[in-house]
Amino acid sequence: MWPAARCIGSQFPRSPMNQTSPLPLPAADAASARPGLLQALAALLAGRDLRQGADALAVELAQLLQCTQVALALRGAGPGDLALAGSSLPTELDPRHDSAVALLAAMHEAADQGQAISWPAAASLGAAGPVAQAQRQLAGTGAAVSVPLVTDGRIVGVVTLVRGERPFDAAEIRFAEDAALLCAPVLELQRRLALPWHGRMREWARGDKGSRKTRPLLFAGVALAAALLAVPVPWRVSAPAKLEGSVQRAVVAATDGFLQQSNVRPGDRVREGQVLAELASQDLELERRRRESEVQHHETSYRAAQARYDRTLMVASQAKAAEASAMLSLAEAQLQRAKVTAPFDGIVIKGDLTQTLGAPVQRGEVLMVLAPDEGYRLMLEVDETDIRALSPGQRGDLVLSAQPGTVLPFIIRRIVPVATAADGRNFFEVEAQLQGKPAALRPGLSGVAKVETGTRSIASLLTYRAWNWLRVAWWRLTP
């Protein structure tokens, strides 16, 4: 890193001439130079980015000090490096051109010595003055002066001014130093803002005055964060969960027919034997009456044959009466099954028939699904990446969306060995049993379940999914 400048304006070492000679601007006192300084700062701030601001500052200084060329260079990637940031010339300087090489050499000369250097040099400095070889080569038959840009005690760049035969006097150099002192913080801030994130990290690692103060604290914070990431914490696998009845019974249509009446809807509690729905029974009633009539007819024929002692007619009539009686029993059973009843006390969880009254139903068609009031099972949808951590007997906790303030414990009973694909992911169904007899539960409630699977470090919990994905992706890409 360049040595910190001892002074800028009043901080740079000056000859006695610099301390007494006024700046040859329109006004003679030092306060009259302030408008010029403000103009230079305003030109810098008017730029939309570092390049435009530096060019505008260079043009403004060239006009104020009547220079043929003004260039600015700021600290580069490495310590001591300079990179051209702005120029008063309309064309961009090529760093490989001889003129740009001479310009950068003059800037390095001022930066290495940590003070403003001019050619021709002030006569009072004599042999003890700074080395100005590069300034002399840059000036040629004219005059040149290079002033370091200093902020927070660090040299962050250099501004170089070149003009024709008239040399720079002490007042003009003092004005250039004051302008550099005023604009250096703004230029450094714009340069930092223009850096990419890795450039900022590289500068921090290089260690300037500010980072040297904060680096121990940052290192301590990083060490503390690393220690915290290594702390083992309980690892719980989270999965969506749904509450189901321990037993689910499908209520089906016992015969073909038309839906005539529905007495319950999903969510209603029913008792065993309660009529849930009714099918149209007019045809079945006619069939029953026809079979009754046939039974009576064959019984009459049997009695008549018995009175005549006609054994052949008796046997035939008896057989036909038995057949008609069987068909009558079938008709009565079908008529009875036209009323769909509940097989046990429970709750209707599926099957709203109120919107399909009058629609035809077929024998065996599922009309409703019932679940018992007590006794529930919990079904977890565990992602395939977490299923290997689960086994029967593990404990967990459930929070339902309907009861967010209540935690329900459960135990895993069974893991279905077949994966299910849904919603763009693969998961395994895991059956669990709730502990105790929680109240106010209904089949179909959903929530989030967490299964205790041991301990892992915080870092592992935060990265294991990404690490597993990377391993699979790498395996897929490698030949």
Coordinates of C-alpha atoms in Angstrom, one line a residue:
M1 CA 0.0 0.0 0.0
W2 CA 1.2 3.5 -0.7
P3 CA 2.4 5.5 2.3
A4 CA -0.3 7.7 3.7
A5 CA 0.0 11.3 2.6
R6 CA 1.2 13.7 5.3
C7 CA -1.1 16.5 4.1
I8 CA -3.5 17.7 1.5
G9 CA -4.1 21.4 1.1
S10 CA -2.9 22.5 4.5
Q11 CA -1.7 18.9 5.1
F12 CA 0.8 18.5 2.2
P13 CA 4.3 19.9 2.8
R14 CA 4.7 23.1 1.0
S15 CA 7.4 25.6 0.4
P16 CA 7.3 29.1 1.8
M17 CA 6.1 30.2 -1.6
N18 CA 3.0 28.0 -1.3
Q19 CA 2.2 29.5 2.0
T20 CA 2.1 33.1 0.9
S21 CA 1.3 33.2 -2.8
P22 CA -2.4 33.7 -3.7
L23 CA -4.2 31.6 -6.3
P24 CA -4.3 33.5 -9.6
L25 CA -8.1 33.2 -10.0
P26 CA -10.5 36.1 -10.5
A27 CA -10.4 37.0 -6.8
A28 CA -7.3 37.3 -4.7
D29 CA -8.3 35.9 -1.3
A30 CA -8.4 32.2 -0.4
A31 CA -12.2 32.4 0.1
S32 CA -12.7 33.3 -3.6
A33 CA -11.4 29.8 -4.6
R34 CA -14.4 28.2 -2.9
P35 CA -16.8 28.7 -5.9
G36 CA -14.3 26.9 -8.1
L37 CA -14.1 24.0 -5.6
L38 CA -17.8 23.7 -5.4
Q39 CA -18.0 23.8 -9.2
A40 CA -15.6 20.9 -9.4
L41 CA -17.5 18.9 -6.8
A42 CA -20.8 19.6 -8.5
A43 CA -19.4 18.4 -11.8
L44 CA -18.3 15.2 -10.1
L45 CA -21.6 14.6 -8.5
A46 CA -23.5 15.3 -11.7
G47 CA -22.2 12.1 -13.3
R48 CA -24.4 9.1 -13.4
D49 CA -21.5 6.7 -12.7
L50 CA -17.8 6.8 -11.8
R51 CA -16.7 7.3 -15.4
Q52 CA -19.0 10.2 -16.2
G53 CA -18.3 11.9 -12.9
A54 CA -14.5 11.6 -13.3
D55 CA -14.6 12.9 -16.9
A56 CA -16.8 15.8 -15.8
L57 CA -14.4 16.6 -12.9
A58 CA -11.4 16.5 -15.2
V59 CA -13.1 18.8 -17.7
E60 CA -14.0 21.3 -15.0
L61 CA -10.5 21.4 -13.5
A62 CA -9.1 21.9 -17.0
Q63 CA -11.3 24.9 -17.5
L64 CA -10.6 26.4 -14.1
L65 CA -6.8 26.0 -14.3
Q66 CA -6.6 26.5 -18.1
C67 CA -5.0 23.1 -18.7
T68 CA -4.6 21.2 -22.0
Q69 CA -5.1 17.9 -20.3
V70 CA -6.4 16.7 -16.9
A71 CA -6.5 13.0 -16.0
L72 CA -7.6 11.0 -12.9
A73 CA -6.5 7.6 -11.9
L74 CA -7.8 5.5 -9.0
R75 CA -6.5 2.6 -7.1
G76 CA -6.7 -0.7 -9.1
A77 CA -6.9 -4.4 -8.2
G78 CA -3.6 -4.6 -6.4
P79 CA -1.9 -2.4 -3.9
G80 CA -0.1 0.5 -5.6
D81 CA -1.8 -0.1 -8.9
L82 CA -3.5 2.8 -10.7
A83 CA -6.2 2.6 -13.3
L84 CA -7.3 5.6 -15.4
A85 CA -10.7 6.7 -14.4
G86 CA -11.4 9.9 -16.3
S87 CA -9.9 12.5 -18.6
S88 CA -10.6 15.9 -20.1
L89 CA -9.8 14.7 -23.6
P90 CA -12.7 13.8 -25.8
T91 CA -11.1 10.5 -26.8
E92 CA -10.4 7.6 -24.3
L93 CA -6.8 7.0 -23.4
D94 CA -5.3 3.7 -24.3
P95 CA -3.2 2.4 -21.4
R96 CA -0.8 0.8 -23.9
H97 CA -0.1 4.1 -25.7
D98 CA 3.2 6.0 -24.9
S99 CA 1.3 9.1 -23.7
A100 CA -0.8 7.0 -21.3
V101 CA 2.3 5.2 -20.0
A102 CA 4.0 8.6 -19.3
L103 CA 0.9 9.9 -17.6
L104 CA 0.6 6.8 -15.3
A105 CA 4.4 7.1 -14.5
A106 CA 3.9 10.6 -13.4
M107 CA 0.9 9.6 -11.3
H108 CA 2.9 6.7 -9.7
E109 CA 5.7 9.2 -8.9
A110 CA 3.4 11.4 -6.9
A111 CA 1.6 8.5 -5.2
D112 CA 4.9 6.8 -4.2
Q113 CA 6.2 9.9 -2.6
G114 CA 2.9 10.8 -1.0
Q115 CA 2.8 14.5 -2.0
A116 CA 2.0 16.8 -4.9
I117 CA 4.9 17.0 -7.4
S118 CA 5.1 19.7 -10.1
W119 CA 7.4 20.5 -13.0
P120 CA 9.0 23.0 -13.2
A121 CA 9.5 22.6 -9.4
A122 CA 9.4 25.5 -6.9
A123 CA 12.8 27.1 -6.7
S124 CA 12.8 27.1 -2.9
L125 CA 12.8 23.3 -2.7
G126 CA 16.2 23.1 -4.3
A127 CA 18.0 19.7 -4.0
A128 CA 15.8 18.6 -1.1
G129 CA 12.7 18.7 -3.3
P130 CA 10.8 15.5 -4.4
V131 CA 11.9 13.5 -7.4
A132 CA 10.1 14.9 -10.5
Q133 CA 11.7 12.9 -13.3
A134 CA 8.4 11.5 -14.6
Q135 CA 6.7 14.9 -14.3
R136 CA 9.5 16.4 -16.4
Q137 CA 9.1 13.7 -19.1
L138 CA 5.3 14.2 -19.1
A139 CA 5.5 18.0 -19.3
G140 CA 8.1 18.2 -22.0
T141 CA 8.3 21.9 -22.9
G142 CA 5.3 22.6 -20.8
A143 CA 4.3 22.1 -17.2
A144 CA 2.7 19.2 -15.2
V145 CA 1.6 18.6 -11.7
S146 CA 0.3 15.4 -10.0
V147 CA -1.7 15.6 -6.8
P148 CA -2.6 12.5 -4.7
L149 CA -6.2 11.9 -3.9
V150 CA -6.3 11.1 -0.1
T151 CA -9.2 10.0 2.1
D152 CA -9.0 8.5 5.6
G153 CA -5.2 8.8 5.5
R154 CA -4.9 6.6 2.4
I155 CA -4.0 7.5 -1.1
V156 CA -6.8 6.3 -3.3
G157 CA -5.8 7.9 -6.6
V158 CA -3.9 10.7 -8.4
V159 CA -5.0 13.7 -10.5
T160 CA -2.5 15.0 -13.0
L161 CA -2.7 18.4 -14.8
V162 CA -0.8 19.3 -17.9
R163 CA -0.6 22.6 -19.8
G164 CA 1.6 24.6 -22.2
E165 CA 4.5 26.8 -21.5
R166 CA 3.3 28.6 -18.4
P167 CA 4.2 26.7 -15.2
F168 CA 1.9 26.1 -12.3
D169 CA 2.4 28.6 -9.5
A170 CA 1.8 27.8 -5.8
A171 CA -1.7 29.2 -5.7
E172 CA -2.8 26.9 -8.6
I173 CA -1.2 23.9 -7.0
R174 CA -2.9 24.7 -3.7
F175 CA -6.2 24.9 -5.5
A176 CA -5.6 21.5 -7.1
E177 CA -4.7 20.1 -3.7
D178 CA -7.9 21.5 -2.2
A179 CA -10.0 20.1 -5.1
A180 CA -8.4 16.7 -4.6
L181 CA -9.1 16.8 -0.8
L182 CA -12.7 17.7 -1.5
C183 CA -13.4 15.2 -4.3
A184 CA -11.3 12.2 -3.1
P185 CA -14.0 10.7 -0.7
V186 CA -16.6 11.0 -3.4
L187 CA -14.4 9.3 -6.0
E188 CA -13.5 6.5 -3.6
L189 CA -17.2 5.9 -2.7
Q190 CA -18.1 5.8 -6.4
R191 CA -15.3 3.4 -7.1
R192 CA -16.4 1.1 -4.3
L193 CA -20.0 1.1 -5.5
A194 CA -18.9 0.2 -9.0
L195 CA -17.0 -2.9 -7.8
P196 CA -18.6 -6.3 -8.1
W197 CA -19.1 -8.3 -4.8
H198 CA -15.9 -10.3 -5.3
G199 CA -14.0 -7.1 -5.8
R200 CA -15.2 -5.7 -2.5
M201 CA -14.3 -9.0 -0.8
R202 CA -10.8 -8.8 -2.2
E203 CA -10.3 -5.3 -1.0
W204 CA -11.6 -6.3 2.4
A205 CA -9.1 -9.2 2.5
R206 CA -6.3 -6.9 1.5
G207 CA -7.0 -5.0 4.7
D208 CA -7.3 -1.2 4.7
K209 CA -7.5 0.9 7.8
G210 CA -11.2 0.4 8.3
S211 CA -11.1 -3.4 7.8
R212 CA -8.1 -3.8 10.1
K213 CA -10.3 -2.5 12.9
T214 CA -13.4 -4.6 12.1
R215 CA -11.6 -7.8 10.9
P216 CA -11.1 -9.3 14.4
L217 CA -14.7 -8.8 15.2
L218 CA -15.8 -10.3 11.9
F219 CA -13.5 -13.3 12.3
A220 CA -14.9 -13.7 15.8
G221 CA -18.4 -13.6 14.4
V222 CA -17.5 -16.1 11.7
A223 CA -16.0 -18.4 14.3
L224 CA -19.0 -18.1 16.5
A225 CA -21.4 -18.8 13.6
A226 CA -19.3 -21.9 12.6
A227 CA -19.4 -23.2 16.2
L228 CA -23.2 -22.7 16.3
L229 CA -23.6 -24.5 13.0
A230 CA -21.8 -27.5 14.5
V231 CA -24.1 -27.7 17.5
P232 CA -26.2 -30.9 17.3
V233 CA -30.0 -30.2 17.5
P234 CA -33.0 -32.6 17.3
W235 CA -33.8 -33.6 13.7
R236 CA -37.5 -33.9 13.0
V237 CA -38.8 -34.9 9.6
S238 CA -41.8 -32.8 8.6
A239 CA -44.6 -34.1 6.3
P240 CA -48.2 -33.2 5.4
A241 CA -50.6 -35.3 7.4
K242 CA -54.3 -36.2 7.1
L243 CA -56.6 -37.6 9.7
E244 CA -58.7 -40.6 8.7
G245 CA -61.1 -43.0 10.5
S246 CA -59.6 -46.2 11.8
V247 CA -62.3 -48.0 9.9
Q248 CA -64.0 -46.7 6.8
R249 CA -67.1 -48.4 5.4
A250 CA -68.4 -47.8 1.9
V251 CA -72.2 -47.8 1.7
V252 CA -73.2 -49.2 -1.7
A253 CA -76.5 -49.6 -3.7
A254 CA -77.9 -53.1 -3.2
T255 CA -79.9 -53.1 -6.3
D256 CA -80.4 -51.1 -9.5
G257 CA -82.9 -48.2 -9.3
F258 CA -83.3 -44.5 -9.0
L259 CA -82.3 -42.3 -6.1
Q260 CA -85.4 -41.0 -4.5
Q261 CA -84.3 -39.4 -1.2
S262 CA -81.2 -38.5 0.7
N263 CA -81.4 -38.0 4.5
V264 CA -77.8 -37.1 5.4
R265 CA -74.8 -35.1 4.1
P266 CA -71.1 -35.4 4.7
G267 CA -70.2 -34.3 8.2
D268 CA -73.5 -35.6 9.7
R269 CA -73.3 -38.0 12.6
V270 CA -75.5 -41.2 12.2
R271 CA -76.5 -44.1 14.3
E272 CA -76.6 -47.8 13.4
G273 CA -79.7 -48.7 11.4
Q274 CA -80.5 -45.1 10.6
V275 CA -81.8 -44.6 7.0
L276 CA -79.3 -42.7 5.0
A277 CA -80.9 -42.7 1.6
E278 CA -83.8 -44.4 -0.3
L279 CA -84.2 -45.7 -3.8
A280 CA -87.4 -45.6 -5.7
S281 CA -89.5 -48.7 -4.7
Q282 CA -92.6 -48.6 -6.9
D283 CA -91.4 -51.3 -9.2
L284 CA -90.2 -53.4 -6.3
E285 CA -93.6 -53.0 -4.6
L286 CA -95.4 -54.2 -7.8
E287 CA -93.0 -57.1 -8.0
R288 CA -93.7 -58.1 -4.4
R289 CA -97.5 -58.0 -5.0
R290 CA -97.2 -60.1 -8.1
R291 CA -95.2 -62.7 -6.2
E292 CA -97.8 -62.7 -3.4
S293 CA -100.5 -63.3 -5.9
E294 CA -98.6 -66.2 -7.5
V295 CA -98.1 -67.8 -4.0
Q296 CA -101.8 -67.5 -3.2
H297 CA -102.8 -69.0 -6.6
H298 CA -100.4 -72.0 -6.3
E299 CA -101.5 -72.6 -2.7
T300 CA -105.2 -72.6 -3.8
S301 CA -104.3 -75.1 -6.6
Y302 CA -102.6 -77.3 -4.0
R303 CA -105.6 -77.4 -1.7
A304 CA -107.9 -78.2 -4.7
A305 CA -105.7 -81.1 -5.8
Q306 CA -105.5 -82.3 -2.2
A307 CA -109.3 -82.4 -2.0
R308 CA -109.5 -84.5 -5.2
Y309 CA -106.6 -86.7 -4.1
D310 CA -104.7 -85.7 -7.2
R311 CA -101.2 -86.4 -6.1
T312 CA -99.6 -85.3 -9.4
L313 CA -101.3 -81.9 -9.3
M314 CA -100.5 -81.6 -5.6
V315 CA -96.8 -82.1 -6.1
A316 CA -96.7 -79.7 -9.1
S317 CA -98.7 -77.0 -7.2
Q318 CA -96.5 -77.4 -4.1
A319 CA -93.3 -76.9 -6.2
K320 CA -94.7 -73.8 -8.0
A321 CA -95.9 -72.4 -4.6
A322 CA -92.4 -72.8 -3.2
E323 CA -90.8 -71.2 -6.2
A324 CA -93.2 -68.3 -6.0
S325 CA -92.6 -68.0 -2.3
A326 CA -88.8 -67.8 -2.9
M327 CA -89.3 -65.0 -5.5
L328 CA -91.5 -63.2 -3.0
S329 CA -88.8 -63.3 -0.4
L330 CA -86.3 -62.0 -2.9
A331 CA -88.7 -59.1 -3.8
E332 CA -89.2 -58.3 -0.2
A333 CA -85.5 -58.3 0.5
Q334 CA -84.9 -56.0 -2.5
L335 CA -87.6 -53.8 -1.3
Q336 CA -86.0 -53.7 2.2
R337 CA -82.6 -52.9 0.7
A338 CA -84.0 -50.0 -1.2
K339 CA -83.5 -48.2 2.1
V340 CA -79.8 -47.6 2.7
T341 CA -79.0 -47.8 6.4
A342 CA -75.9 -47.0 8.5
P343 CA -73.9 -50.2 9.4
F344 CA -72.6 -48.6 12.7
D345 CA -72.5 -45.4 14.6
G346 CA -70.2 -42.9 12.9
I347 CA -69.9 -39.9 10.7
V348 CA -70.5 -39.4 7.0
I349 CA -67.2 -38.4 5.4
K350 CA -68.0 -38.7 1.7
G351 CA -71.1 -38.8 -0.5
D352 CA -73.4 -35.8 -1.0
L353 CA -76.5 -37.2 -2.8
T354 CA -78.7 -34.2 -2.5
Q355 CA -77.5 -33.0 -5.9
T356 CA -78.2 -36.3 -7.7
L357 CA -81.8 -37.0 -6.6
G358 CA -83.6 -38.9 -9.4
A359 CA -80.4 -40.1 -11.0
P360 CA -80.1 -43.9 -11.8
V361 CA -77.8 -46.0 -9.6
Q362 CA -76.4 -49.4 -10.3
R363 CA -76.0 -52.3 -8.1
G364 CA -72.6 -52.1 -6.2
E365 CA -72.2 -48.3 -6.8
V366 CA -70.7 -46.5 -3.8
L367 CA -73.2 -44.0 -2.4
M368 CA -71.5 -42.9 0.8
V369 CA -68.4 -43.5 3.0
L370 CA -68.8 -43.7 6.8
A371 CA -66.1 -43.6 9.5
P372 CA -66.7 -44.4 13.3
D373 CA -66.9 -41.6 15.8
E374 CA -63.9 -42.9 17.8
G375 CA -60.7 -44.3 16.6
Y376 CA -58.6 -42.4 14.1
R377 CA -55.5 -43.1 12.1
L378 CA -53.0 -40.6 10.8
M379 CA -51.6 -40.8 7.3
L380 CA -48.3 -39.0 6.6
E381 CA -47.0 -38.1 3.1
V382 CA -43.2 -38.4 3.7
D383 CA -41.0 -37.2 0.9
E384 CA -38.8 -39.9 -0.6
T385 CA -35.6 -38.1 0.5
D386 CA -36.6 -38.4 4.1
I387 CA -38.3 -41.9 4.2
R388 CA -35.0 -43.7 5.1
A389 CA -34.9 -41.9 8.4
L390 CA -38.3 -43.3 9.5
S391 CA -39.2 -46.6 11.0
P392 CA -42.1 -48.1 13.0
G393 CA -42.2 -47.2 16.6
Q394 CA -40.8 -43.6 16.2
R395 CA -42.7 -40.8 17.9
G396 CA -43.8 -37.5 16.6
D397 CA -46.2 -34.6 17.1
L398 CA -49.1 -33.4 14.9
V399 CA -50.6 -29.9 14.6
L400 CA -53.8 -29.6 12.7
S401 CA -54.8 -26.6 10.7
A402 CA -58.2 -26.5 12.6
Q403 CA -56.4 -26.7 16.0
P404 CA -53.1 -24.8 15.6
G405 CA -52.7 -24.4 19.4
T406 CA -52.9 -28.1 20.2
V407 CA -50.0 -30.6 19.7
L408 CA -51.2 -34.2 19.3
P409 CA -48.6 -37.0 19.9
F410 CA -48.5 -40.1 17.8
I411 CA -46.5 -43.3 17.1
I412 CA -45.6 -44.6 13.6
R413 CA -47.2 -48.0 13.1
R414 CA -46.6 -48.9 9.4
I415 CA -44.8 -47.6 6.3
V416 CA -46.4 -48.3 3.0
P417 CA -43.5 -49.7 0.8
V418 CA -44.9 -48.2 -2.4
A419 CA -44.3 -44.7 -3.5
T420 CA -47.0 -42.4 -4.7
A421 CA -46.5 -39.6 -7.3
A422 CA -48.7 -36.5 -6.9
D423 CA -48.3 -32.8 -7.3
G424 CA -44.9 -33.2 -9.0
R425 CA -43.2 -35.1 -6.1
N426 CA -42.8 -38.7 -4.9
F427 CA -43.8 -39.6 -1.3
F428 CA -44.5 -42.6 0.8
E429 CA -47.6 -43.0 3.0
V430 CA -46.8 -43.6 6.6
E431 CA -49.6 -44.8 9.0
A432 CA -49.5 -43.6 12.6
Q433 CA -51.7 -43.8 15.6
L434 CA -52.7 -40.9 17.8
Q435 CA -52.0 -41.2 21.5
G436 CA -54.8 -40.7 24.0
K437 CA -58.3 -39.8 23.0
P438 CA -58.3 -36.2 21.8
A439 CA -61.6 -34.5 21.5
A440 CA -63.2 -32.5 18.7
L441 CA -61.6 -34.4 15.9
R442 CA -63.1 -35.3 12.6
P443 CA -61.9 -37.4 9.7
G444 CA -60.4 -35.4 6.9
L445 CA -58.7 -32.8 9.1
S446 CA -55.2 -32.0 7.7
G447 CA -52.1 -30.6 9.3
V448 CA -48.3 -30.9 9.6
A449 CA -46.6 -33.8 11.4
K450 CA -43.0 -33.9 12.7
V451 CA -41.3 -37.2 13.5
E452 CA -38.3 -37.3 15.8
T453 CA -35.4 -39.1 14.0
G454 CA -32.4 -38.2 16.2
T455 CA -29.9 -35.3 16.1
R456 CA -28.0 -33.5 13.4
S457 CA -25.8 -30.4 13.3
I458 CA -27.4 -27.2 12.2
A459 CA -25.2 -27.0 9.2
S460 CA -26.3 -30.5 8.1
L461 CA -30.0 -29.6 8.6
L462 CA -29.6 -26.6 6.4
T463 CA -27.6 -28.2 3.6
Y464 CA -28.5 -31.9 3.4
R465 CA -31.2 -31.5 0.9
A466 CA -29.1 -29.4 -1.4
W467 CA -26.2 -31.8 -0.9
N468 CA -28.3 -34.8 -1.9
W469 CA -29.6 -33.0 -4.9
L470 CA -26.0 -32.2 -6.0
R471 CA -24.9 -35.8 -5.6
V472 CA -27.8 -37.1 -7.7
A473 CA -27.1 -34.4 -10.4
W474 CA -23.4 -35.2 -10.4
W475 CA -24.2 -38.9 -10.8
R476 CA -26.5 -38.1 -13.7
L477 CA -24.0 -36.0 -15.5
T478 CA -20.9 -38.2 -15.1
P479 CA -20.4 -40.9 -17.8

